[in-house]
PDB file of C-alpha atoms in Angstrom:
ATOM      1  CA  UNK A   1      47.300  -2.363 -17.709  1.00 77.00           C
ATOM      2  CA  UNK A   2      47.325  -6.119 -18.153  1.00 82.00           C
ATOM      3  CA  UNK A   3      47.571  -5.525 -22.118  1.00 82.00           C
ATOM      4  CA  UNK A   4      43.651  -6.366 -22.609  1.00 84.00           C
ATOM      5  CA  UNK A   5      40.531  -4.298 -22.537  1.00 81.00           C
ATOM      6  CA  UNK A   6      38.460  -4.265 -19.035  1.00 85.00           C
ATOM      7  CA  UNK A   7      35.165  -3.109 -17.964  1.00 85.00           C
ATOM      8  CA  UNK A   8      33.872  -2.840 -14.373  1.00 86.00           C
ATOM      9  CA  UNK A   9      30.688  -3.786 -13.073  1.00 85.00           C
ATOM     10  CA  UNK A  10      29.123  -3.672  -9.738  1.00 85.00           C
ATOM     11  CA  UNK A  11      28.737  -6.824  -8.220  1.00 83.00           C
ATOM     12  CA  UNK A  12      25.072  -6.196  -7.375  1.00 81.00           C
ATOM     13  CA  UNK A  13      24.150  -5.619 -11.203  1.00 85.00           C
ATOM     14  CA  UNK A  14      25.507  -9.264 -12.000  1.00 87.00           C
ATOM     15  CA  UNK A  15      22.153 -10.918 -11.402  1.00 84.00           C
ATOM     16  CA  UNK A  16      20.412  -8.821 -13.991  1.00 87.00           C
ATOM     17  CA  UNK A  17      23.144  -7.759 -16.395  1.00 88.00           C
ATOM     18  CA  UNK A  18      26.471 -10.330 -16.206  1.00 90.00           C
ATOM     19  CA  UNK A  19      27.753  -9.078 -19.528  1.00 89.00           C
ATOM     20  CA  UNK A  20      29.184 -11.507 -21.868  1.00 91.00           C
ATOM     21  CA  UNK A  21      32.941 -11.595 -20.803  1.00 93.00           C
ATOM     22  CA  UNK A  22      35.314 -14.334 -21.213  1.00 96.00           C
ATOM     23  CA  UNK A  23      37.094 -13.361 -17.595  1.00 96.00           C
ATOM     24  CA  UNK A  24      35.456 -12.152 -14.298  1.00 96.00           C
ATOM     25  CA  UNK A  25      37.945 -10.847 -11.817  1.00 95.00           C
ATOM     26  CA  UNK A  26      36.476 -10.882  -8.078  1.00 94.00           C
ATOM     27  CA  UNK A  27      39.209  -9.237  -5.857  1.00 91.00           C
ATOM     28  CA  UNK A  28      39.126  -9.667  -2.332  1.00 85.00           C
ATOM     29  CA  UNK A  29      35.256 -10.657  -2.135  1.00 90.00           C
ATOM     30  CA  UNK A  30      35.156 -11.404   1.499  1.00 91.00           C
ATOM     31  CA  UNK A  31      31.446 -11.416   2.083  1.00 88.00           C
ATOM     32  CA  UNK A  32      29.144 -14.299   0.963  1.00 88.00           C
ATOM     33  CA  UNK A  33      26.028 -11.952   0.403  1.00 87.00           C
ATOM     34  CA  UNK A  34      23.244 -14.543  -0.607  1.00 88.00           C
ATOM     35  CA  UNK A  35      22.204 -12.259  -3.567  1.00 87.00           C
ATOM     36  CA  UNK A  36      25.901 -12.299  -4.807  1.00 89.00           C
ATOM     37  CA  UNK A  37      26.018 -16.223  -4.333  1.00 90.00           C
ATOM     38  CA  UNK A  38      23.372 -16.539  -6.665  1.00 91.00           C
ATOM     39  CA  UNK A  39      24.477 -14.307  -9.163  1.00 92.00           C
ATOM     40  CA  UNK A  40      27.878 -16.203  -9.171  1.00 94.00           C
ATOM     41  CA  UNK A  41      26.188 -19.493  -9.507  1.00 93.00           C
ATOM     42  CA  UNK A  42      24.625 -18.351 -12.651  1.00 92.00           C
ATOM     43  CA  UNK A  43      27.953 -17.115 -13.744  1.00 93.00           C
ATOM     44  CA  UNK A  44      29.188 -20.828 -13.413  1.00 95.00           C
ATOM     45  CA  UNK A  45      26.679 -21.819 -16.101  1.00 95.00           C
ATOM     46  CA  UNK A  46      28.410 -19.690 -18.525  1.00 95.00           C
ATOM     47  CA  UNK A  47      31.757 -20.534 -20.665  1.00 96.00           C
ATOM     48  CA  UNK A  48      34.068 -18.161 -18.816  1.00 97.00           C
ATOM     49  CA  UNK A  49      36.567 -17.796 -16.243  1.00 98.00           C
ATOM     50  CA  UNK A  50      35.889 -16.779 -12.790  1.00 97.00           C
ATOM     51  CA  UNK A  51      38.850 -15.306 -10.891  1.00 98.00           C
ATOM     52  CA  UNK A  52      39.130 -15.341  -7.068  1.00 97.00           C
ATOM     53  CA  UNK A  53      41.623 -13.633  -4.667  1.00 96.00           C
ATOM     54  CA  UNK A  54      42.664 -14.374  -0.983  1.00 96.00           C
ATOM     55  CA  UNK A  55      39.383 -15.342   1.087  1.00 96.00           C
ATOM     56  CA  UNK A  56      36.260 -15.307  -1.340  1.00 96.00           C
ATOM     57  CA  UNK A  57      33.238 -15.677   0.711  1.00 94.00           C
ATOM     58  CA  UNK A  58      34.886 -16.425   3.932  1.00 96.00           C
ATOM     59  CA  UNK A  59      32.675 -13.894   5.639  1.00 94.00           C
ATOM     60  CA  UNK A  60      28.995 -14.683   5.667  1.00 88.00           C
ATOM     61  CA  UNK A  61      26.067 -13.791   7.835  1.00 87.00           C
ATOM     62  CA  UNK A  62      25.949 -17.344   9.332  1.00 87.00           C
ATOM     63  CA  UNK A  63      29.848 -16.807  10.280  1.00 89.00           C
ATOM     64  CA  UNK A  64      33.105 -17.308   8.862  1.00 94.00           C
ATOM     65  CA  UNK A  65      33.814 -20.563   7.252  1.00 94.00           C
ATOM     66  CA  UNK A  66      35.225 -22.480   4.353  1.00 95.00           C
ATOM     67  CA  UNK A  67      31.894 -23.763   3.380  1.00 95.00           C
ATOM     68  CA  UNK A  68      30.740 -20.506   2.754  1.00 95.00           C
ATOM     69  CA  UNK A  69      34.078 -20.003   0.333  1.00 96.00           C
ATOM     70  CA  UNK A  70      32.723 -23.372  -1.302  1.00 96.00           C
ATOM     71  CA  UNK A  71      28.981 -21.949  -1.778  1.00 94.00           C
ATOM     72  CA  UNK A  72      30.315 -18.552  -3.186  1.00 94.00           C
ATOM     73  CA  UNK A  73      33.062 -20.274  -5.604  1.00 96.00           C
ATOM     74  CA  UNK A  74      32.281 -23.841  -6.082  1.00 95.00           C
ATOM     75  CA  UNK A  75      35.649 -24.962  -4.763  1.00 97.00           C
ATOM     76  CA  UNK A  76      36.847 -26.733  -1.884  1.00 97.00           C
ATOM     77  CA  UNK A  77      39.079 -24.948   0.794  1.00 97.00           C
ATOM     78  CA  UNK A  78      41.009 -25.617   3.937  1.00 97.00           C
ATOM     79  CA  UNK A  79      42.489 -23.018   6.162  1.00 96.00           C
ATOM     80  CA  UNK A  80      46.150 -23.235   6.336  1.00 95.00           C
ATOM     81  CA  UNK A  81      47.282 -23.856   9.987  1.00 87.00           C
ATOM     82  CA  UNK A  82      49.581 -21.020  10.702  1.00 83.00           C
ATOM     83  CA  UNK A  83      49.920 -17.361   9.311  1.00 86.00           C
ATOM     84  CA  UNK A  84      52.740 -16.966   6.803  1.00 93.00           C
ATOM     85  CA  UNK A  85      53.535 -14.727   4.033  1.00 94.00           C
ATOM     86  CA  UNK A  86      51.194 -14.845   0.966  1.00 94.00           C
ATOM     87  CA  UNK A  87      53.962 -15.371  -1.422  1.00 96.00           C
ATOM     88  CA  UNK A  88      52.919 -17.985  -4.304  1.00 97.00           C
ATOM     89  CA  UNK A  89      55.780 -20.097  -6.277  1.00 97.00           C
ATOM     90  CA  UNK A  90      54.078 -20.367  -9.395  1.00 96.00           C
ATOM     91  CA  UNK A  91      54.358 -23.301 -11.598  1.00 94.00           C
ATOM     92  CA  UNK A  92      56.716 -21.749 -14.051  1.00 94.00           C
ATOM     93  CA  UNK A  93      58.863 -20.765 -10.977  1.00 95.00           C
ATOM     94  CA  UNK A  94      58.266 -16.948 -10.648  1.00 96.00           C
ATOM     95  CA  UNK A  95      57.274 -15.710  -7.180  1.00 96.00           C
ATOM     96  CA  UNK A  96      54.147 -13.710  -6.975  1.00 95.00           C
ATOM     97  CA  UNK A  97      51.539 -12.311  -4.553  1.00 92.00           C
ATOM     98  CA  UNK A  98      54.125 -11.762  -1.611  1.00 91.00           C
ATOM     99  CA  UNK A  99      53.896  -8.968   0.686  1.00 87.00           C
ATOM    100  CA  UNK A 100      56.809  -9.728   3.101  1.00 91.00           C
ATOM    101  CA  UNK A 101      54.228 -10.106   6.216  1.00 92.00           C
ATOM    102  CA  UNK A 102      52.674 -12.876   7.587  1.00 93.00           C
ATOM    103  CA  UNK A 103      49.082 -13.078   6.850  1.00 92.00           C
ATOM    104  CA  UNK A 104      46.397 -15.089   8.505  1.00 93.00           C
ATOM    105  CA  UNK A 105      43.864 -16.547   7.739  1.00 94.00           C
ATOM    106  CA  UNK A 106      45.136 -18.088   4.398  1.00 95.00           C
ATOM    107  CA  UNK A 107      43.585 -20.626   2.555  1.00 97.00           C
ATOM    108  CA  UNK A 108      44.603 -23.884   0.257  1.00 97.00           C
ATOM    109  CA  UNK A 109      42.599 -25.376  -2.623  1.00 96.00           C
ATOM    110  CA  UNK A 110      41.779 -29.105  -2.405  1.00 95.00           C
ATOM    111  CA  UNK A 111      39.908 -31.491  -4.501  1.00 93.00           C
ATOM    112  CA  UNK A 112      40.086 -32.011  -8.211  1.00 93.00           C
ATOM    113  CA  UNK A 113      42.275 -28.832  -9.185  1.00 96.00           C
ATOM    114  CA  UNK A 114      44.869 -27.957 -11.517  1.00 97.00           C
ATOM    115  CA  UNK A 115      47.630 -26.521  -9.266  1.00 97.00           C
ATOM    116  CA  UNK A 116      49.259 -23.356 -10.687  1.00 98.00           C
ATOM    117  CA  UNK A 117      51.225 -22.403  -7.553  1.00 97.00           C
ATOM    118  CA  UNK A 118      52.031 -22.939  -4.114  1.00 97.00           C
ATOM    119  CA  UNK A 119      52.842 -21.215  -0.693  1.00 96.00           C
ATOM    120  CA  UNK A 120      56.191 -21.420   0.654  1.00 94.00           C
ATOM    121  CA  UNK A 121      54.908 -24.458   2.914  1.00 94.00           C
ATOM    122  CA  UNK A 122      53.871 -26.457  -0.187  1.00 95.00           C
ATOM    123  CA  UNK A 123      49.861 -25.953   0.235  1.00 96.00           C
ATOM    124  CA  UNK A 124      48.137 -25.118  -3.099  1.00 97.00           C
ATOM    125  CA  UNK A 125      47.995 -21.622  -3.419  1.00 97.00           C
ATOM    126  CA  UNK A 126      46.940 -20.749  -6.909  1.00 98.00           C
ATOM    127  CA  UNK A 127      44.560 -23.403  -8.616  1.00 98.00           C
ATOM    128  CA  UNK A 128      42.142 -23.972 -11.553  1.00 98.00           C
ATOM    129  CA  UNK A 129      38.847 -26.069 -11.200  1.00 97.00           C
ATOM    130  CA  UNK A 130      36.176 -26.603 -13.397  1.00 97.00           C
ATOM    131  CA  UNK A 131      32.838 -25.378 -11.628  1.00 96.00           C
ATOM    132  CA  UNK A 132      29.813 -26.125 -13.881  1.00 94.00           C
ATOM    133  CA  UNK A 133      30.678 -24.719 -17.386  1.00 97.00           C
ATOM    134  CA  UNK A 134      33.247 -22.165 -15.886  1.00 97.00           C
ATOM    135  CA  UNK A 135      36.644 -22.476 -15.145  1.00 98.00           C
ATOM    136  CA  UNK A 136      37.312 -21.270 -11.381  1.00 97.00           C
ATOM    137  CA  UNK A 137      40.646 -19.695 -10.506  1.00 98.00           C
ATOM    138  CA  UNK A 138      41.616 -19.026  -6.824  1.00 98.00           C
ATOM    139  CA  UNK A 139      44.719 -16.947  -6.233  1.00 98.00           C
ATOM    140  CA  UNK A 140      45.503 -17.191  -2.581  1.00 96.00           C
ATOM    141  CA  UNK A 141      47.274 -13.696  -1.878  1.00 95.00           C
ATOM    142  CA  UNK A 142      45.120 -10.419  -1.804  1.00 92.00           C
ATOM    143  CA  UNK A 143      48.149  -8.870  -4.000  1.00 92.00           C
ATOM    144  CA  UNK A 144      47.656  -9.919  -7.673  1.00 93.00           C
ATOM    145  CA  UNK A 145      50.258  -8.461  -9.902  1.00 91.00           C
ATOM    146  CA  UNK A 146      49.817  -7.721 -13.748  1.00 90.00           C
ATOM    147  CA  UNK A 147      51.847 -10.677 -15.239  1.00 92.00           C
ATOM    148  CA  UNK A 148      49.287 -13.015 -13.417  1.00 95.00           C
ATOM    149  CA  UNK A 149      46.333 -11.255 -14.867  1.00 94.00           C
ATOM    150  CA  UNK A 150      47.822 -11.215 -18.154  1.00 93.00           C
ATOM    151  CA  UNK A 151      48.364 -14.886 -17.958  1.00 95.00           C
ATOM    152  CA  UNK A 152      44.893 -15.526 -16.845  1.00 97.00           C
ATOM    153  CA  UNK A 153      43.470 -13.362 -19.498  1.00 96.00           C
ATOM    154  CA  UNK A 154      45.432 -15.261 -22.199  1.00 95.00           C
ATOM    155  CA  UNK A 155      44.506 -18.349 -20.551  1.00 97.00           C
ATOM    156  CA  UNK A 156      40.454 -17.312 -20.450  1.00 97.00           C
ATOM    157  CA  UNK A 157      41.081 -16.625 -24.388  1.00 96.00           C
ATOM    158  CA  UNK A 158      40.857 -12.867 -24.031  1.00 93.00           C
ATOM    159  CA  UNK A 159      42.618 -10.944 -26.757  1.00 90.00           C
ATOM    160  CA  UNK A 160      45.695  -9.739 -25.307  1.00 89.00           C
ATOM    161  CA  UNK A 161      46.967  -6.667 -27.222  1.00 86.00           C
ATOM    162  CA  UNK A 162      50.258  -5.891 -25.428  1.00 84.00           C
ATOM    163  CA  UNK A 163      52.768  -7.690 -23.123  1.00 84.00           C
ATOM    164  CA  UNK A 164      53.828  -4.488 -21.735  1.00 82.00           C
ATOM    165  CA  UNK A 165      51.944  -2.870 -18.846  1.00 82.00           C
ATOM    166  CA  UNK A 166      51.272   0.122 -21.004  1.00 84.00           C
ATOM    167  CA  UNK A 167      47.460   1.036 -20.382  1.00 85.00           C
ATOM    168  CA  UNK A 168      45.240  -0.418 -23.204  1.00 84.00           C
ATOM    169  CA  UNK A 169      41.725   0.828 -24.105  1.00 85.00           C
ATOM    170  CA  UNK A 170      39.484  -1.343 -26.525  1.00 83.00           C
ATOM    171  CA  UNK A 171      36.000  -1.972 -27.713  1.00 80.00           C
ATOM    172  CA  UNK A 172      34.537  -2.969 -31.079  1.00 81.00           C
ATOM    173  CA  UNK A 173      35.376   0.402 -32.664  1.00 88.00           C
ATOM    174  CA  UNK A 174      38.623   1.689 -31.212  1.00 85.00           C
ATOM    175  CA  UNK A 175      42.056   0.714 -29.566  1.00 83.00           C
ATOM    176  CA  UNK A 176      44.347   2.964 -27.745  1.00 85.00           C
ATOM    177  CA  UNK A 177      47.354   2.469 -26.168  1.00 82.00           C
ATOM    178  CA  UNK A 178      49.170   5.000 -23.962  1.00 83.00           C
ATOM    179  CA  UNK A 179      52.958   4.229 -24.402  1.00 82.00           C
ATOM    180  CA  UNK A 180      53.743   5.121 -20.703  1.00 82.00           C
ATOM    181  CA  UNK A 181      56.904   3.227 -20.777  1.00 80.00           C
ATOM    182  CA  UNK A 182      60.052   3.546 -23.095  1.00 85.00           C
ATOM    183  CA  UNK A 183      60.850   0.525 -25.605  1.00 82.00           C
ATOM    184  CA  UNK A 184      59.374  -0.688 -28.950  1.00 80.00           C
ATOM    185  CA  UNK A 185      55.843  -0.957 -29.020  1.00 73.00           C
ATOM    186  CA  UNK A 186      54.049  -3.551 -31.828  1.00 69.00           C
TER     187      UNK A 186
END
């Protein structure tokens, strides 16, 4: 429902069959399994966008740590000092990802990054960084909304057929749009 076609892959299959996508989305991938980490490292050698939400790789077999997050994503993190709402104020002024409840732990991105949004306390909550050939994006909330996914898809070079949230299915032979919501469709 982001206006672009999507495909679903098991993370376990990435090592042998990563596909040829412009954008890979890892939602709430808390566990940094060594085999997944190796597969993602290969993905970072591709010209693509890799999107991570909330606390990617924070949990590992060696313990919870931001170094484990860096190993998985290639990005530098610090843990935010206090629990707070995961609301993100994007660079365009829109507010996304909030739940209305404090979340802990939350993480901020540091290093050479492009800041795309911040938490209420000013910490970097939404950022993009070059990690190998790939562009890696961190989105600090576990609640990623459709407009954010559409924005990232466009930024990654994905063809977006529609700016509505009507469901789209497409492949090399067929495009269909279910006009679920009222209004003019183009």
